[in-house]
Amino acid sequence: MGSRYGGLKQIAPVGPSGELVLDYAVFDAVRVGFKRVVFVIRRDFEEIFRAKISARYAGCIAIDYVYQSLDALPEEFAVARRP
């Protein structure tokens, strides 16, 4: 989530025909031979990503999702809280 942007900039249309920021990255990945893309997202964005992204790239490249979470850190790490 882009806090200054105010939303999910990765799935906002930015191109002349409504292309997403992710479209450019996935296009380049496919063009150089990647067969799989992994999106690291927060679990609370899963539904919107699956709805907007999974079908968009179906048949072009395999997609996996990995979920980031601040409460799933190794014991030796801690979340730095902003004052």
Coordinates of N, CA, C and O in Angstrom, one line a residue:
M1 N 0.9 -1.2 0.0 CA 0.0 0.0 0.0 C 0.9 1.2 0.0 O 1.8 1.4 0.8
G2 N 0.7 2.1 -1.0 CA 1.5 3.3 -1.0 C 0.8 4.3 -0.1 O -0.3 4.9 -0.4
S3 N 1.4 4.6 1.1 CA 0.7 5.5 2.0 C 0.6 6.9 1.5 O -0.4 7.6 1.7
R4 N 1.6 7.4 0.8 CA 1.5 8.7 0.2 C 0.6 8.7 -1.1 O 0.0 9.7 -1.4
Y5 N 0.6 7.6 -1.8 CA -0.2 7.4 -3.0 C -1.7 7.4 -2.6 O -2.6 7.8 -3.3
G6 N -2.0 6.7 -1.5 CA -3.4 6.6 -1.0 C -4.1 5.4 -1.5 O -5.3 5.3 -1.4
G7 N -3.4 4.4 -2.0 CA -4.1 3.2 -2.4 C -3.0 2.2 -2.9 O -1.8 2.3 -2.7
L8 N -3.5 1.2 -3.6 CA -2.7 0.1 -4.2 C -2.1 0.6 -5.5 O -2.7 0.3 -6.6
K9 N -1.0 1.2 -5.5 CA -0.4 1.7 -6.8 C -0.1 0.6 -7.8 O -0.1 0.9 -9.0
Q10 N 0.2 -0.6 -7.3 CA 0.5 -1.7 -8.2 C -0.6 -2.0 -9.1 O -0.4 -2.6 -10.2
I11 N -1.8 -1.8 -8.7 CA -3.0 -2.2 -9.6 C -3.7 -1.0 -10.1 O -4.9 -1.1 -10.5
A12 N -3.1 0.2 -10.0 CA -3.8 1.4 -10.5 C -3.4 1.5 -12.0 O -2.3 1.3 -12.4
P13 N -4.4 1.9 -12.8 CA -4.1 2.1 -14.2 C -3.2 3.3 -14.4 O -3.4 4.4 -13.9
V14 N -2.1 3.1 -15.2 CA -1.1 4.2 -15.4 C -0.8 4.3 -16.9 O -0.3 5.4 -17.3
G15 N -1.0 3.3 -17.7 CA -0.6 3.4 -19.1 C -1.6 4.0 -20.0 O -2.7 4.3 -19.5
P16 N -1.3 4.3 -21.2 CA -2.2 4.9 -22.1 C -3.4 4.1 -22.4 O -4.5 4.7 -22.8
S17 N -3.4 2.8 -22.3 CA -4.6 2.0 -22.5 C -5.1 1.4 -21.2 O -5.7 0.3 -21.2
G18 N -4.7 2.0 -20.1 CA -5.1 1.4 -18.8 C -4.2 0.4 -18.2 O -4.6 -0.3 -17.3
E19 N -3.0 0.2 -18.7 CA -2.1 -0.8 -18.2 C -1.8 -0.4 -16.7 O -1.7 0.7 -16.3
L20 N -1.6 -1.5 -16.0 CA -1.2 -1.4 -14.6 C 0.4 -1.3 -14.5 O 1.1 -1.8 -15.4
V21 N 0.9 -0.8 -13.4 CA 2.3 -0.9 -13.1 C 2.8 -2.3 -13.2 O 3.8 -2.6 -13.8
L22 N 2.0 -3.2 -12.7 CA 2.4 -4.6 -12.7 C 2.5 -5.2 -14.1 O 3.3 -6.1 -14.4
D23 N 1.6 -4.7 -15.0 CA 1.6 -5.2 -16.4 C 3.0 -5.0 -17.1 O 3.5 -5.8 -17.8
Y24 N 3.6 -3.8 -16.8 CA 5.0 -3.6 -17.4 C 6.0 -4.5 -16.8 O 6.8 -5.1 -17.5
A25 N 6.0 -4.8 -15.5 CA 6.9 -5.7 -14.9 C 6.7 -7.1 -15.4 O 7.7 -7.8 -15.7
V26 N 5.5 -7.6 -15.4 CA 5.2 -9.0 -15.9 C 5.5 -9.1 -17.3 O 6.1 -10.1 -17.7
F27 N 5.2 -8.1 -18.2 CA 5.6 -8.2 -19.6 C 7.1 -8.4 -19.8 O 7.5 -9.2 -20.5
D28 N 7.9 -7.6 -19.0 CA 9.3 -7.7 -19.1 C 9.8 -9.1 -18.6 O 10.7 -9.7 -19.2
A29 N 9.2 -9.6 -17.6 CA 9.6 -10.9 -17.1 C 9.3 -12.0 -18.1 O 10.1 -12.9 -18.3
V30 N 8.1 -12.0 -18.7 CA 7.8 -13.0 -19.7 C 8.7 -12.8 -20.9 O 9.2 -13.9 -21.4
R31 N 9.0 -11.6 -21.3 CA 9.8 -11.4 -22.5 C 11.2 -12.0 -22.3 O 11.8 -12.4 -23.3
V32 N 11.8 -12.0 -21.1 CA 13.1 -12.5 -20.9 C 13.1 -13.9 -20.5 O 14.2 -14.5 -20.2
G33 N 12.0 -14.6 -20.4 CA 11.9 -16.0 -20.2 C 11.5 -16.5 -18.9 O 11.4 -17.7 -18.6
F34 N 11.0 -15.6 -18.0 CA 10.5 -16.1 -16.7 C 9.2 -16.9 -16.9 O 8.4 -16.5 -17.8
K35 N 9.0 -17.9 -16.1 CA 7.8 -18.8 -16.3 C 6.9 -18.6 -15.1 O 5.8 -19.1 -15.1
R36 N 7.3 -17.9 -14.0 CA 6.5 -17.8 -12.8 C 6.8 -16.4 -12.2 O 8.0 -15.9 -12.2
V37 N 5.8 -15.8 -11.6 CA 6.0 -14.6 -10.9 C 5.4 -14.7 -9.5 O 4.4 -15.5 -9.4
V38 N 6.1 -14.2 -8.5 CA 5.6 -14.3 -7.2 C 5.3 -12.8 -6.7 O 6.2 -12.0 -6.7
F39 N 4.1 -12.6 -6.2 CA 3.7 -11.3 -5.7 C 3.7 -11.4 -4.2 O 3.1 -12.3 -3.6
V40 N 4.4 -10.5 -3.5 CA 4.5 -10.5 -2.1 C 3.5 -9.4 -1.6 O 3.7 -8.2 -2.0
I41 N 2.4 -9.9 -1.0 CA 1.3 -9.0 -0.6 C 0.9 -9.2 0.8 O 1.3 -10.2 1.4
R42 N 0.2 -8.2 1.3 CA -0.4 -8.4 2.6 C -1.7 -9.2 2.4 O -2.4 -9.1 1.4
R43 N -2.0 -10.1 3.4 CA -3.1 -11.0 3.3 C -4.4 -10.2 3.1 O -5.3 -10.7 2.4
D44 N -4.5 -9.1 3.7 CA -5.8 -8.3 3.5 C -6.0 -7.8 2.1 O -7.0 -7.3 1.8
F45 N -5.0 -7.9 1.2 CA -5.1 -7.5 -0.2 C -5.3 -8.7 -1.1 O -5.4 -8.6 -2.3
E46 N -5.4 -9.9 -0.5 CA -5.4 -11.1 -1.3 C -6.6 -11.1 -2.3 O -6.5 -11.4 -3.5
E47 N -7.8 -10.8 -1.8 CA -9.0 -10.9 -2.6 C -8.9 -10.0 -3.8 O -9.2 -10.4 -4.9
I48 N -8.5 -8.8 -3.6 CA -8.4 -7.8 -4.7 C -7.3 -8.2 -5.7 O -7.5 -8.1 -6.9
F49 N -6.2 -8.7 -5.2 CA -5.2 -9.2 -6.1 C -5.7 -10.4 -6.9 O -5.4 -10.5 -8.1
R50 N -6.3 -11.3 -6.3 CA -6.8 -12.5 -7.0 C -7.8 -12.1 -8.1 O -7.8 -12.7 -9.2
A51 N -8.7 -11.2 -7.7 CA -9.7 -10.8 -8.6 C -9.2 -10.0 -9.8 O -9.6 -10.2 -11.0
K52 N -8.2 -9.1 -9.6 CA -7.7 -8.3 -10.6 C -6.5 -8.8 -11.3 O -6.2 -8.5 -12.5
I53 N -5.7 -9.6 -10.7 CA -4.4 -10.0 -11.2 C -4.4 -11.4 -11.8 O -3.9 -11.7 -12.9
S54 N -4.9 -12.4 -11.0 CA -4.8 -13.8 -11.4 C -5.4 -14.0 -12.8 O -4.7 -14.6 -13.7
A55 N -6.5 -13.6 -13.1 CA -7.2 -13.8 -14.4 C -6.4 -13.0 -15.5 O -6.4 -13.4 -16.7
R56 N -5.9 -11.8 -15.1 CA -5.2 -10.9 -16.1 C -4.0 -11.6 -16.7 O -3.8 -11.4 -17.9
Y57 N -3.3 -12.4 -16.0 CA -2.1 -13.1 -16.5 C -2.3 -14.5 -16.8 O -1.3 -15.2 -17.1
A58 N -3.5 -15.1 -16.7 CA -3.7 -16.5 -16.9 C -3.3 -16.8 -18.3 O -3.6 -16.1 -19.3
G59 N -2.6 -17.9 -18.4 CA -2.1 -18.4 -19.7 C -0.8 -17.7 -20.2 O -0.2 -18.1 -21.2
C60 N -0.4 -16.7 -19.5 CA 0.9 -16.0 -19.9 C 2.0 -16.4 -19.0 O 3.1 -16.5 -19.4
I61 N 1.7 -16.5 -17.7 CA 2.8 -16.8 -16.7 C 2.1 -17.3 -15.4 O 1.0 -16.9 -15.1
A62 N 2.8 -18.3 -14.8 CA 2.2 -18.8 -13.5 C 2.4 -17.8 -12.4 O 3.4 -17.0 -12.4
I63 N 1.4 -17.7 -11.5 CA 1.4 -16.7 -10.5 C 1.3 -17.4 -9.1 O 0.5 -18.3 -8.9
D64 N 2.1 -17.0 -8.2 CA 2.1 -17.4 -6.8 C 2.0 -16.1 -5.9 O 2.4 -15.0 -6.3
Y65 N 1.4 -16.3 -4.8 CA 1.3 -15.2 -3.8 C 2.0 -15.6 -2.5 O 1.9 -16.8 -2.1
V66 N 2.8 -14.7 -1.9 CA 3.4 -14.9 -0.6 C 2.9 -13.8 0.2 O 2.8 -12.6 -0.2
Y67 N 2.6 -14.1 1.4 CA 2.0 -13.1 2.3 C 3.0 -12.5 3.3 O 3.6 -13.3 4.0
Q68 N 3.1 -11.2 3.4 CA 4.0 -10.6 4.4 C 3.1 -10.2 5.6 O 2.0 -9.8 5.4
S69 N 3.8 -10.3 6.7 CA 3.0 -10.0 8.0 C 4.1 -9.6 9.0 O 5.0 -10.3 9.2
L70 N 3.8 -8.5 9.7 CA 4.7 -8.0 10.7 C 4.7 -8.9 11.9 O 5.6 -8.8 12.8
D71 N 3.7 -9.7 12.1 CA 3.6 -10.6 13.3 C 4.2 -11.9 13.0 O 4.1 -12.8 13.8
A72 N 4.8 -12.1 11.9 CA 5.4 -13.4 11.5 C 6.9 -13.3 11.4 O 7.5 -13.9 10.5
L73 N 7.5 -12.4 12.2 CA 9.0 -12.2 12.1 C 9.7 -13.2 12.9 O 9.2 -13.7 13.9
P74 N 11.0 -13.6 12.5 CA 11.8 -14.5 13.4 C 12.0 -13.8 14.8 O 12.0 -12.6 14.9
E75 N 12.2 -14.6 15.8 CA 12.3 -14.1 17.1 C 13.4 -13.0 17.3 O 13.2 -12.1 18.2
E76 N 14.5 -13.1 16.6 CA 15.5 -12.1 16.8 C 15.2 -10.7 16.2 O 16.0 -9.8 16.3
F77 N 14.1 -10.6 15.5 CA 13.7 -9.3 14.9 C 12.5 -8.7 15.6 O 11.7 -9.5 16.2
A78 N 12.4 -7.4 15.6 CA 11.2 -6.7 16.2 C 10.8 -5.6 15.2 O 11.6 -5.1 14.5
V79 N 9.5 -5.3 15.3 CA 9.0 -4.2 14.5 C 9.3 -2.9 15.1 O 9.0 -2.7 16.3
A80 N 9.9 -2.0 14.4 CA 10.2 -0.7 14.9 C 8.9 0.2 14.7 O 8.4 0.3 13.6
R81 N 8.4 0.6 15.8 CA 7.2 1.4 15.8 C 7.5 2.9 15.6 O 8.5 3.4 16.3
R82 N 6.8 3.6 14.8 CA 7.0 5.0 14.6 C 6.4 5.8 15.8 O 5.3 5.4 16.3
P83 N 7.1 6.9 16.2 CA 6.6 7.6 17.4 C 5.3 8.4 17.0 O 4.9 8.6 16.0

